[in-house]
Amino acid sequence: LHFIAVVAQGAPGRDGKYKLRMTDSLVERVYNMARSKNALTFLDIQVGKSTVQEEMPRLESFLKRPDVHFGLDPEFSMKFGDPPGKKIGTMSAADINWAIDYLAKIVSANNLPPKVLVVHRFTRPMVTNYKAIKLDPRVQVVIDMDGWGAPWLKYDSYRDYVAAEPVQFTGFKIFYHNDTKSGEPILTPAEVLLLTPRPVYIQYQ
């Protein structure tokens, strides 16, 4: 079960950083929903004009739990002045490495199984300097193709921005609504699993 724990905003807000933090009590409610279904929880962040370094630590109490994992959404990481939603954002290998290191330390300090870090991507500039991403056995990195549209467009995005710039594991997102705007049906699990490399992570939204 994915939950966006920090949501990018079109307005600056009180701190001027174009993001809204969900309350701990709401995160806890989502976590309990996942547990009731014996499911994992993924906490995503859309940092707006904030940073991974500023937003991730406040979620540490949840990330210490063995069934809670983490996600980064570069689309809403606005490093160059534009507000979220006006242009597609970006994250560097340095941002991703910081998150990997942070998760790895949590794993070691709490004797946890490896954490999963999902990085959403559907354009090349969304993740820069991918070859500098430093893998750690305590963290499993999934680059998730999360663009929406017709099947051919999703296939092309997966090939060009995920398969062509391999990091560790690959993922693929299906949108119940947006993927059908062209009039075509959403891809079936069997169709997604024919991709090369075969995604190990498939998200439905």
PDB file of C-alpha atoms in Angstrom:
ATOM      1  CA  LEU A   1       0.000   0.000   0.000  1.00  0.00           C
ATOM      2  CA  HIS A   2       1.563   3.266  -1.142  1.00  0.00           C
ATOM      3  CA  PHE A   3       0.952   6.514   0.701  1.00  0.00           C
ATOM      4  CA  ILE A   4       2.369   9.900  -0.244  1.00  0.00           C
ATOM      5  CA  ALA A   5       3.552  11.124   3.142  1.00  0.00           C
ATOM      6  CA  VAL A   6       4.791  14.447   1.735  1.00  0.00           C
ATOM      7  CA  VAL A   7       2.642  15.845  -1.086  1.00  0.00           C
ATOM      8  CA  ALA A   8       3.871  18.532  -3.495  1.00  0.00           C
ATOM      9  CA  GLN A   9       1.661  21.623  -3.658  1.00  0.00           C
ATOM     10  CA  GLY A  10       0.968  24.275  -6.282  1.00  0.00           C
ATOM     11  CA  ALA A  11       1.157  27.017  -3.627  1.00  0.00           C
ATOM     12  CA  PRO A  12       4.182  27.778  -1.423  1.00  0.00           C
ATOM     13  CA  GLY A  13       2.524  27.188   1.942  1.00  0.00           C
ATOM     14  CA  ARG A  14       3.730  28.576   5.252  1.00  0.00           C
ATOM     15  CA  ASP A  15       7.325  27.481   4.791  1.00  0.00           C
ATOM     16  CA  GLY A  16       7.521  28.475   1.123  1.00  0.00           C
ATOM     17  CA  LYS A  17       8.572  24.973   0.071  1.00  0.00           C
ATOM     18  CA  TYR A  18       5.538  23.870  -1.936  1.00  0.00           C
ATOM     19  CA  LYS A  19       4.882  20.678   0.004  1.00  0.00           C
ATOM     20  CA  LEU A  20       2.455  19.406   2.604  1.00  0.00           C
ATOM     21  CA  ARG A  21       3.416  16.843   5.217  1.00  0.00           C
ATOM     22  CA  MET A  22       0.779  14.332   6.168  1.00  0.00           C
ATOM     23  CA  THR A  23       0.287  13.972   9.909  1.00  0.00           C
ATOM     24  CA  ASP A  24       1.814  11.073  11.805  1.00  0.00           C
ATOM     25  CA  SER A  25      -1.669   9.982  12.836  1.00  0.00           C
ATOM     26  CA  LEU A  26      -2.728   9.714   9.191  1.00  0.00           C
ATOM     27  CA  VAL A  27       0.424   7.767   8.294  1.00  0.00           C
ATOM     28  CA  GLU A  28      -0.363   5.451  11.209  1.00  0.00           C
ATOM     29  CA  ARG A  29      -3.900   4.898   9.913  1.00  0.00           C
ATOM     30  CA  VAL A  30      -2.572   3.917   6.491  1.00  0.00           C
ATOM     31  CA  TYR A  31      -0.007   1.621   8.086  1.00  0.00           C
ATOM     32  CA  ASN A  32      -2.742  -0.106  10.076  1.00  0.00           C
ATOM     33  CA  MET A  33      -4.815  -0.528   6.908  1.00  0.00           C
ATOM     34  CA  ALA A  34      -1.869  -2.280   5.267  1.00  0.00           C
ATOM     35  CA  ARG A  35      -1.247  -4.487   8.299  1.00  0.00           C
ATOM     36  CA  SER A  36      -4.887  -5.535   8.370  1.00  0.00           C
ATOM     37  CA  LYS A  37      -4.370  -6.975   4.870  1.00  0.00           C
ATOM     38  CA  ASN A  38      -0.912  -8.405   5.635  1.00  0.00           C
ATOM     39  CA  ALA A  39       0.529  -5.893   3.163  1.00  0.00           C
ATOM     40  CA  LEU A  40       3.647  -3.757   3.038  1.00  0.00           C
ATOM     41  CA  THR A  41       3.531   0.018   3.425  1.00  0.00           C
ATOM     42  CA  PHE A  42       5.504   2.299   1.117  1.00  0.00           C
ATOM     43  CA  LEU A  43       5.895   5.919   2.196  1.00  0.00           C
ATOM     44  CA  ASP A  44       6.570   8.192  -0.774  1.00  0.00           C
ATOM     45  CA  ILE A  45       7.758  11.789  -0.615  1.00  0.00           C
ATOM     46  CA  GLN A  46       7.272  14.611  -3.112  1.00  0.00           C
ATOM     47  CA  VAL A  47       9.680  17.217  -1.770  1.00  0.00           C
ATOM     48  CA  GLY A  48       8.613  20.265  -3.800  1.00  0.00           C
ATOM     49  CA  LYS A  49      11.248  22.894  -3.021  1.00  0.00           C
ATOM     50  CA  SER A  50      12.316  21.057   0.125  1.00  0.00           C
ATOM     51  CA  THR A  51      14.901  18.251   0.060  1.00  0.00           C
ATOM     52  CA  VAL A  52      15.191  14.540   0.723  1.00  0.00           C
ATOM     53  CA  GLN A  53      17.514  15.403   3.591  1.00  0.00           C
ATOM     54  CA  GLU A  54      14.864  17.575   5.223  1.00  0.00           C
ATOM     55  CA  GLU A  55      11.804  15.394   4.651  1.00  0.00           C
ATOM     56  CA  MET A  56      13.017  11.828   5.141  1.00  0.00           C
ATOM     57  CA  PRO A  57      14.180  11.931   8.799  1.00  0.00           C
ATOM     58  CA  ARG A  58      10.736  12.814  10.172  1.00  0.00           C
ATOM     59  CA  LEU A  59       9.520   9.442   8.876  1.00  0.00           C
ATOM     60  CA  GLU A  60      12.234   7.472  10.667  1.00  0.00           C
ATOM     61  CA  SER A  61       9.926   6.170  13.385  1.00  0.00           C
ATOM     62  CA  PHE A  62       7.868   4.471  10.663  1.00  0.00           C
ATOM     63  CA  LEU A  63      10.868   3.340   8.621  1.00  0.00           C
ATOM     64  CA  LYS A  64      12.177   1.473  11.675  1.00  0.00           C
ATOM     65  CA  ARG A  65       9.339  -0.994  11.181  1.00  0.00           C
ATOM     66  CA  PRO A  66      10.241  -4.071   9.107  1.00  0.00           C
ATOM     67  CA  ASP A  67       7.180  -3.784   6.859  1.00  0.00           C
ATOM     68  CA  VAL A  68       7.576  -0.107   5.919  1.00  0.00           C
ATOM     69  CA  HIS A  69       9.555   0.899   2.823  1.00  0.00           C
ATOM     70  CA  PHE A  70      10.281   4.174   1.052  1.00  0.00           C
ATOM     71  CA  GLY A  71       9.749   5.959  -2.244  1.00  0.00           C
ATOM     72  CA  LEU A  72      11.135   9.049  -3.974  1.00  0.00           C
ATOM     73  CA  ASP A  73       9.234  10.968  -6.644  1.00  0.00           C
ATOM     74  CA  PRO A  74      11.669  13.122  -8.656  1.00  0.00           C
ATOM     75  CA  GLU A  75       8.783  14.512 -10.727  1.00  0.00           C
ATOM     76  CA  PHE A  76       8.032  16.862  -7.847  1.00  0.00           C
ATOM     77  CA  SER A  77      11.597  17.704  -6.752  1.00  0.00           C
ATOM     78  CA  MET A  78      11.863  21.285  -7.954  1.00  0.00           C
ATOM     79  CA  LYS A  79      15.529  22.287  -7.852  1.00  0.00           C
ATOM     80  CA  PHE A  80      15.392  25.123 -10.390  1.00  0.00           C
ATOM     81  CA  GLY A  81      12.713  27.504  -9.188  1.00  0.00           C
ATOM     82  CA  ASP A  82       9.568  26.231 -10.879  1.00  0.00           C
ATOM     83  CA  PRO A  83       6.621  25.271  -8.670  1.00  0.00           C
ATOM     84  CA  PRO A  84       5.465  21.643  -8.752  1.00  0.00           C
ATOM     85  CA  GLY A  85       3.180  20.799 -11.640  1.00  0.00           C
ATOM     86  CA  LYS A  86       4.622  23.428 -13.996  1.00  0.00           C
ATOM     87  CA  LYS A  87       7.639  21.400 -15.051  1.00  0.00           C
ATOM     88  CA  ILE A  88       8.907  17.899 -14.342  1.00  0.00           C
ATOM     89  CA  GLY A  89      11.404  17.884 -11.485  1.00  0.00           C
ATOM     90  CA  THR A  90      14.653  16.015 -11.006  1.00  0.00           C
ATOM     91  CA  MET A  91      16.828  14.186  -8.488  1.00  0.00           C
ATOM     92  CA  SER A  92      20.507  13.398  -8.732  1.00  0.00           C
ATOM     93  CA  ALA A  93      22.405  10.277  -7.779  1.00  0.00           C
ATOM     94  CA  ALA A  94      23.514  12.224  -4.696  1.00  0.00           C
ATOM     95  CA  ASP A  95      19.890  12.560  -3.527  1.00  0.00           C
ATOM     96  CA  ILE A  96      19.235   8.867  -4.090  1.00  0.00           C
ATOM     97  CA  ASN A  97      22.492   7.851  -2.413  1.00  0.00           C
ATOM     98  CA  TRP A  98      21.572   9.924   0.634  1.00  0.00           C
ATOM     99  CA  ALA A  99      18.286   8.025   0.913  1.00  0.00           C
ATOM    100  CA  ILE A 100      20.067   4.688   0.433  1.00  0.00           C
ATOM    101  CA  ASP A 101      22.556   5.510   3.189  1.00  0.00           C
ATOM    102  CA  TYR A 102      19.790   6.658   5.518  1.00  0.00           C
ATOM    103  CA  LEU A 103      17.794   3.471   5.011  1.00  0.00           C
ATOM    104  CA  ALA A 104      20.894   1.297   5.348  1.00  0.00           C
ATOM    105  CA  LYS A 105      21.696   2.823   8.727  1.00  0.00           C
ATOM    106  CA  ILE A 106      18.134   2.192   9.912  1.00  0.00           C
ATOM    107  CA  VAL A 107      18.414  -1.446   8.811  1.00  0.00           C
ATOM    108  CA  SER A 108      21.680  -1.963  10.701  1.00  0.00           C
ATOM    109  CA  ALA A 109      20.624  -0.093  13.835  1.00  0.00           C
ATOM    110  CA  ASN A 110      17.372  -2.034  14.143  1.00  0.00           C
ATOM    111  CA  ASN A 111      18.446  -5.447  12.808  1.00  0.00           C
ATOM    112  CA  LEU A 112      15.893  -5.289   9.992  1.00  0.00           C
ATOM    113  CA  PRO A 113      15.571  -7.107   6.678  1.00  0.00           C
ATOM    114  CA  PRO A 114      16.566  -5.030   3.637  1.00  0.00           C
ATOM    115  CA  LYS A 115      14.525  -1.959   2.837  1.00  0.00           C
ATOM    116  CA  VAL A 116      13.066  -1.297  -0.602  1.00  0.00           C
ATOM    117  CA  LEU A 117      13.661   2.130  -2.133  1.00  0.00           C
ATOM    118  CA  VAL A 118      11.370   2.905  -5.074  1.00  0.00           C
ATOM    119  CA  VAL A 119      12.426   5.754  -7.363  1.00  0.00           C
ATOM    120  CA  HIS A 120       9.676   6.793  -9.779  1.00  0.00           C
ATOM    121  CA  ARG A 121      10.778   7.792 -13.277  1.00  0.00           C
ATOM    122  CA  PHE A 122       9.328   8.462 -16.726  1.00  0.00           C
ATOM    123  CA  THR A 123      11.835  10.864 -18.339  1.00  0.00           C
ATOM    124  CA  ARG A 124      15.616  10.830 -18.576  1.00  0.00           C
ATOM    125  CA  PRO A 125      16.209  14.129 -16.710  1.00  0.00           C
ATOM    126  CA  MET A 126      14.180  12.933 -13.707  1.00  0.00           C
ATOM    127  CA  VAL A 127      17.228  10.949 -12.521  1.00  0.00           C
ATOM    128  CA  THR A 128      20.661  12.350 -13.314  1.00  0.00           C
ATOM    129  CA  ASN A 129      24.075  10.678 -13.123  1.00  0.00           C
ATOM    130  CA  TYR A 130      22.494   7.253 -12.581  1.00  0.00           C
ATOM    131  CA  LYS A 131      25.846   5.458 -12.862  1.00  0.00           C
ATOM    132  CA  ALA A 132      26.910   7.122  -9.604  1.00  0.00           C
ATOM    133  CA  ILE A 133      24.108   5.492  -7.601  1.00  0.00           C
ATOM    134  CA  LYS A 134      25.885   3.375  -4.980  1.00  0.00           C
ATOM    135  CA  LEU A 135      24.173   0.119  -4.146  1.00  0.00           C
ATOM    136  CA  ASP A 136      24.096  -1.316  -0.638  1.00  0.00           C
ATOM    137  CA  PRO A 137      22.986  -4.862   0.303  1.00  0.00           C
ATOM    138  CA  ARG A 138      20.764  -3.402   3.006  1.00  0.00           C
ATOM    139  CA  VAL A 139      18.663  -1.497   0.452  1.00  0.00           C
ATOM    140  CA  GLN A 140      17.009  -2.830  -2.712  1.00  0.00           C
ATOM    141  CA  VAL A 141      16.624  -0.070  -5.313  1.00  0.00           C
ATOM    142  CA  VAL A 142      13.718  -0.211  -7.763  1.00  0.00           C
ATOM    143  CA  ILE A 143      13.517   2.245 -10.660  1.00  0.00           C
ATOM    144  CA  ASP A 144       9.794   2.356 -11.353  1.00  0.00           C
ATOM    145  CA  MET A 145       8.422   3.478 -14.726  1.00  0.00           C
ATOM    146  CA  ASP A 146       5.470   5.544 -13.558  1.00  0.00           C
ATOM    147  CA  GLY A 147       4.393   7.371 -16.699  1.00  0.00           C
ATOM    148  CA  TRP A 148       0.810   7.012 -17.858  1.00  0.00           C
ATOM    149  CA  GLY A 149      -0.661   6.647 -21.321  1.00  0.00           C
ATOM    150  CA  ALA A 150      -1.208   4.186 -24.127  1.00  0.00           C
ATOM    151  CA  PRO A 151       0.634   0.838 -23.940  1.00  0.00           C
ATOM    152  CA  TRP A 152       3.156   1.778 -26.658  1.00  0.00           C
ATOM    153  CA  LEU A 153       4.114   4.935 -24.760  1.00  0.00           C
ATOM    154  CA  LYS A 154       4.562   3.052 -21.500  1.00  0.00           C
ATOM    155  CA  TYR A 155       6.657   0.397 -23.236  1.00  0.00           C
ATOM    156  CA  ASP A 156       8.861   3.071 -24.819  1.00  0.00           C
ATOM    157  CA  SER A 157       9.326   4.862 -21.500  1.00  0.00           C
ATOM    158  CA  TYR A 158      10.272   1.622 -19.770  1.00  0.00           C
ATOM    159  CA  ARG A 159      12.816   0.799 -22.476  1.00  0.00           C
ATOM    160  CA  ASP A 160      14.328   4.291 -22.742  1.00  0.00           C
ATOM    161  CA  TYR A 161      14.394   5.457 -19.121  1.00  0.00           C
ATOM    162  CA  VAL A 162      14.485   2.300 -16.995  1.00  0.00           C
ATOM    163  CA  ALA A 163      15.953  -0.581 -18.992  1.00  0.00           C
ATOM    164  CA  ALA A 164      18.466   1.636 -20.813  1.00  0.00           C
ATOM    165  CA  GLU A 165      19.861   3.044 -17.554  1.00  0.00           C
ATOM    166  CA  PRO A 166      19.923   0.029 -15.231  1.00  0.00           C
ATOM    167  CA  VAL A 167      20.460   0.493 -11.513  1.00  0.00           C
ATOM    168  CA  GLN A 168      19.341  -2.692  -9.731  1.00  0.00           C
ATOM    169  CA  PHE A 169      15.675  -3.729  -9.975  1.00  0.00           C
ATOM    170  CA  THR A 170      12.948  -2.467 -12.293  1.00  0.00           C
ATOM    171  CA  GLY A 171       9.310  -1.612 -11.713  1.00  0.00           C
ATOM    172  CA  PHE A 172       6.254  -0.643 -13.725  1.00  0.00           C
ATOM    173  CA  LYS A 173       3.155   1.311 -12.739  1.00  0.00           C
ATOM    174  CA  ILE A 174      -0.380   0.760 -14.025  1.00  0.00           C
ATOM    175  CA  PHE A 175      -2.915   3.599 -13.766  1.00  0.00           C
ATOM    176  CA  TYR A 176      -6.514   2.425 -13.585  1.00  0.00           C
ATOM    177  CA  HIS A 177      -7.851   5.727 -14.964  1.00  0.00           C
ATOM    178  CA  ASN A 178      -5.126   7.600 -16.845  1.00  0.00           C
ATOM    179  CA  ASP A 179      -3.924   4.599 -18.845  1.00  0.00           C
ATOM    180  CA  THR A 180      -7.380   4.262 -20.412  1.00  0.00           C
ATOM    181  CA  LYS A 181      -7.726   7.880 -21.599  1.00  0.00           C
ATOM    182  CA  SER A 182      -6.618   6.855 -25.096  1.00  0.00           C
ATOM    183  CA  GLY A 183      -9.475   4.368 -25.250  1.00  0.00           C
ATOM    184  CA  GLU A 184      -7.200   1.355 -24.882  1.00  0.00           C
ATOM    185  CA  PRO A 185      -7.519  -1.113 -21.981  1.00  0.00           C
ATOM    186  CA  ILE A 186      -4.930  -1.182 -19.232  1.00  0.00           C
ATOM    187  CA  LEU A 187      -2.113  -3.658 -19.623  1.00  0.00           C
ATOM    188  CA  THR A 188      -2.649  -7.076 -18.083  1.00  0.00           C
ATOM    189  CA  PRO A 189      -0.171  -8.596 -15.607  1.00  0.00           C
ATOM    190  CA  ALA A 190       0.845 -11.114 -18.277  1.00  0.00           C
ATOM    191  CA  GLU A 191       1.639  -8.320 -20.741  1.00  0.00           C
ATOM    192  CA  VAL A 192       3.718  -6.409 -18.207  1.00  0.00           C
ATOM    193  CA  LEU A 193       5.689  -9.534 -17.328  1.00  0.00           C
ATOM    194  CA  LEU A 194       6.745  -9.917 -20.967  1.00  0.00           C
ATOM    195  CA  LEU A 195       8.913  -6.806 -20.646  1.00  0.00           C
ATOM    196  CA  THR A 196      12.698  -7.142 -20.682  1.00  0.00           C
ATOM    197  CA  PRO A 197      14.056  -6.910 -18.088  1.00  0.00           C
ATOM    198  CA  ARG A 198      11.071  -8.397 -16.316  1.00  0.00           C
ATOM    199  CA  PRO A 199       9.787  -5.983 -13.648  1.00  0.00           C
ATOM    200  CA  VAL A 200       9.997  -7.328 -10.114  1.00  0.00           C
ATOM    201  CA  TYR A 201       7.711  -4.601  -8.791  1.00  0.00           C
ATOM    202  CA  ILE A 202       4.327  -3.646 -10.269  1.00  0.00           C
ATOM    203  CA  GLN A 203       2.250  -0.862  -8.749  1.00  0.00           C
ATOM    204  CA  TYR A 204      -1.412  -0.131  -9.420  1.00  0.00           C
ATOM    205  CA  GLN A 205      -2.716   3.397  -8.880  1.00  0.00           C
TER     206      GLN A 205
END
